[in-house]
């Protein structure tokens, strides 16, 4: 179970005055469940996802993951992230001159080749595994990022606008991948501005007026 209790976050504002991004956020997601989080640009969606990933540790409140408090010490948070989190960002962070397979293996070095092939097949990447990333389409690049995240067998999969930069047809393909993952019981939290993406999750939330509400 994931539980956020009384989470608040400030960021630097004008004249060095702190600016409250959100406050008193509560969220509970059971193992194997999925949720989406929506909200206007700048409301703190991505920051909240970074807290869940252990990437942002400068906040107040308590983050509990499967019964244990997640440390806000950067070194401990990094270990937590490496062990439990698959993180899909808006940017692909792929190496253009390297192959699909090589990019999927970044951070997953030493994984058995049969497991790598299984993930590549699952995401329809096996046939282009030796192709360089620089020649791929946006949708193919997004699937490479998803494959890299899934290969580590994460306890929690986090996705920040996974269809946001894709055309309608490609976005639909990626959406179907997430539908399949959720049906398989992969625990997902998805940040999105798209109602179609939000509705594939079992729970939908929105950040409004610095608080998190169920839709």
Coordinates of C-alpha atoms in Angstrom, one line a residue:
X1 CA 0.0 0.0 0.0
X2 CA 1.1 3.5 -0.8
X3 CA 0.1 6.2 1.7
X4 CA 0.8 9.9 1.6
X5 CA -0.2 11.8 4.8
X6 CA -0.3 15.5 5.2
X7 CA 2.2 16.1 2.4
X8 CA 3.0 19.8 1.7
X9 CA 5.6 21.3 -0.6
X10 CA 7.0 24.8 -1.1
X11 CA 9.2 26.1 -3.9
X12 CA 11.2 29.3 -4.2
X13 CA 9.1 32.2 -5.2
X14 CA 9.8 35.9 -6.1
X15 CA 12.0 37.9 -3.8
X16 CA 13.3 34.6 -2.3
X17 CA 9.9 34.1 -0.5
X18 CA 8.7 30.5 -0.4
X19 CA 5.7 29.7 -2.5
X20 CA 3.3 27.0 -1.4
X21 CA 2.8 24.5 -4.2
X22 CA 0.4 22.2 -2.4
X23 CA -0.5 21.3 1.1
X24 CA -2.1 18.6 3.3
X25 CA -2.3 16.0 0.6
X26 CA -3.5 12.6 1.5
X27 CA -3.5 9.6 -0.9
X28 CA -3.9 5.9 -0.3
X29 CA -3.5 3.3 -3.1
X30 CA -3.7 -0.4 -2.4
X31 CA -1.2 -2.9 -3.9
X32 CA -2.1 -3.7 -7.5
X33 CA -4.3 -0.6 -7.9
X34 CA -3.8 2.3 -10.3
X35 CA -4.6 6.0 -10.1
X36 CA -4.4 9.0 -12.3
X37 CA -3.7 12.6 -11.2
X38 CA -4.9 15.6 -13.2
X39 CA -4.7 19.3 -12.7
X40 CA -3.7 22.6 -14.4
X41 CA -0.2 23.3 -15.5
X42 CA 2.0 24.4 -12.6
X43 CA -0.2 22.9 -9.9
X44 CA 2.4 20.4 -8.7
X45 CA 1.5 17.1 -10.4
X46 CA 5.1 16.3 -11.5
X47 CA 6.5 17.4 -8.2
X48 CA 4.1 15.0 -6.4
X49 CA 5.2 12.2 -8.7
X50 CA 8.8 13.0 -7.9
X51 CA 8.0 12.7 -4.2
X52 CA 6.5 9.3 -4.9
X53 CA 9.6 8.3 -6.9
X54 CA 12.0 9.4 -4.1
X55 CA 13.4 12.1 -6.4
X56 CA 12.1 15.0 -4.3
X57 CA 12.8 14.7 -0.6
X58 CA 12.3 18.3 0.5
X59 CA 8.7 18.2 1.7
X60 CA 6.7 18.0 4.9
X61 CA 4.5 15.1 5.8
X62 CA 4.9 11.3 5.7
X63 CA 5.3 8.9 2.7
X64 CA 4.7 5.3 3.6
X65 CA 5.4 2.5 1.2
X66 CA 4.2 -1.0 2.0
X67 CA 4.2 -0.2 5.7
X68 CA 7.5 1.5 5.9
X69 CA 8.2 5.2 6.0
X70 CA 10.2 6.3 2.9
X71 CA 13.3 8.1 4.1
X72 CA 13.9 11.8 3.1
X73 CA 17.6 11.3 3.2
X74 CA 18.8 11.5 -0.5
X75 CA 21.0 8.3 -0.3
X76 CA 18.3 6.2 1.3
X77 CA 15.7 7.6 -1.1
X78 CA 17.9 6.7 -4.1
X79 CA 18.1 3.1 -2.8
X80 CA 14.3 3.0 -2.4
X81 CA 13.9 4.3 -6.0
X82 CA 16.4 1.8 -7.4
X83 CA 14.6 -1.1 -5.6
X84 CA 11.0 -0.3 -6.2
X85 CA 10.3 2.4 -8.8
X86 CA 9.9 2.4 -12.5
X87 CA 9.8 6.1 -13.7
X88 CA 8.6 7.2 -17.1
X89 CA 9.3 10.9 -17.7
X90 CA 8.0 13.3 -20.3
X91 CA 11.5 13.4 -21.7
X92 CA 12.7 10.1 -23.2
X93 CA 16.4 10.4 -22.0
X94 CA 17.5 8.0 -24.6
X95 CA 20.9 7.8 -26.3
X96 CA 20.3 8.3 -30.0
X97 CA 23.4 6.6 -31.3
X98 CA 22.7 3.4 -29.3
X99 CA 20.3 0.6 -30.2
X100 CA 16.9 -0.1 -28.7
X101 CA 18.3 -3.0 -26.8
X102 CA 21.2 -1.0 -25.4
X103 CA 18.8 1.8 -24.3
X104 CA 16.5 -0.6 -22.6
X105 CA 19.5 -2.1 -20.7
X106 CA 20.5 1.3 -19.2
X107 CA 20.2 0.8 -15.5
X108 CA 19.3 -2.8 -16.1
X109 CA 22.7 -4.2 -16.9
X110 CA 23.1 -7.9 -16.2
X111 CA 19.5 -8.8 -16.8
X112 CA 19.1 -12.2 -18.4
X113 CA 18.8 -12.0 -22.2
X114 CA 15.6 -14.0 -22.2
X115 CA 13.9 -11.5 -19.8
X116 CA 15.1 -8.6 -22.0
X117 CA 13.6 -10.4 -25.1
X118 CA 10.4 -11.0 -23.3
X119 CA 9.9 -7.3 -22.5
X120 CA 10.9 -6.3 -26.0
X121 CA 8.3 -8.7 -27.5
X122 CA 5.7 -7.5 -25.0
X123 CA 6.1 -3.9 -26.3
X124 CA 6.5 -4.9 -30.0
X125 CA 10.2 -3.8 -30.0
X126 CA 11.9 -7.2 -30.6
X127 CA 12.0 -6.8 -34.4
X128 CA 13.7 -3.4 -34.1
X129 CA 15.9 -4.2 -31.1
X130 CA 19.1 -3.6 -33.0
X131 CA 17.9 -0.4 -34.6
X132 CA 19.4 2.9 -33.4
X133 CA 17.1 5.1 -31.4
X134 CA 17.8 8.1 -33.6
X135 CA 15.7 6.6 -36.4
X136 CA 12.7 5.7 -34.3
X137 CA 9.3 7.5 -34.2
X138 CA 8.1 9.2 -31.0
X139 CA 5.8 6.3 -30.2
X140 CA 8.6 3.8 -30.6
X141 CA 10.8 5.9 -28.3
X142 CA 8.1 6.0 -25.7
X143 CA 7.8 2.2 -25.8
X144 CA 11.6 1.9 -25.3
X145 CA 11.2 4.1 -22.2
X146 CA 8.3 1.9 -20.9
X147 CA 10.4 -1.3 -21.6
X148 CA 13.3 0.1 -19.7
X149 CA 11.1 0.9 -16.7
X150 CA 9.4 -2.5 -16.8
X151 CA 12.5 -4.5 -17.2
X152 CA 13.6 -3.8 -13.6
X153 CA 10.3 -5.3 -12.4
X154 CA 9.2 -2.3 -10.4
X155 CA 6.9 -2.5 -7.4
X156 CA 5.4 0.8 -8.5
X157 CA 5.3 2.3 -12.1
X158 CA 5.1 6.1 -12.3
X159 CA 4.4 7.9 -15.6
X160 CA 4.4 11.6 -16.2
X161 CA 2.2 12.5 -19.2
X162 CA 3.1 9.3 -21.1
X163 CA 1.0 10.3 -24.2
X164 CA 1.4 14.1 -23.9
X165 CA 3.9 14.5 -26.7
X166 CA 2.5 11.9 -29.1
X167 CA 0.1 12.2 -32.0
X168 CA -3.4 10.8 -31.5
X169 CA -2.8 7.4 -33.1
X170 CA 0.5 6.8 -31.4
X171 CA -1.0 8.0 -28.1
X172 CA -3.8 5.4 -28.5
X173 CA -1.2 2.6 -28.9
X174 CA 0.7 3.7 -25.7
X175 CA -2.7 4.0 -23.9
X176 CA -3.5 0.3 -24.8
X177 CA -0.1 -0.7 -23.3
X178 CA -1.0 0.9 -20.0
X179 CA -4.5 -0.7 -20.1
X180 CA -2.8 -4.1 -20.4
X181 CA -0.3 -3.3 -17.6
X182 CA -3.2 -2.2 -15.3
X183 CA -5.2 -5.3 -16.2
X184 CA -2.2 -7.4 -15.2
X185 CA -2.1 -5.8 -11.8
X186 CA 0.9 -3.5 -12.2
X187 CA 0.6 -0.8 -9.7
X188 CA 0.6 2.5 -11.7
X189 CA 0.3 6.2 -10.9
X190 CA -0.2 8.3 -14.0
X191 CA 0.0 12.1 -14.3
X192 CA -2.0 13.3 -17.3
X193 CA -4.0 16.1 -18.7
X194 CA -6.1 13.7 -20.9
X195 CA -9.4 12.4 -19.6
X196 CA -9.1 9.3 -21.8
X197 CA -5.8 8.4 -20.0
X198 CA -7.2 9.2 -16.6
X199 CA -10.2 7.0 -17.0
X200 CA -8.2 3.8 -17.6
X201 CA -7.1 3.9 -13.9
X202 CA -9.2 2.6 -11.1
X203 CA -9.0 5.9 -9.2
X204 CA -8.9 9.4 -10.5
X205 CA -7.7 12.5 -8.6
X206 CA -7.2 16.1 -9.4
X207 CA -5.0 18.8 -7.7
X208 CA -7.1 22.0 -7.2
X209 CA -6.5 24.9 -4.9
X210 CA -3.3 23.3 -3.6
X211 CA -5.2 20.1 -2.5
X212 CA -5.8 16.6 -3.9
X213 CA -9.4 15.6 -4.5
X214 CA -11.0 12.5 -5.8
X215 CA -12.8 13.1 -9.1

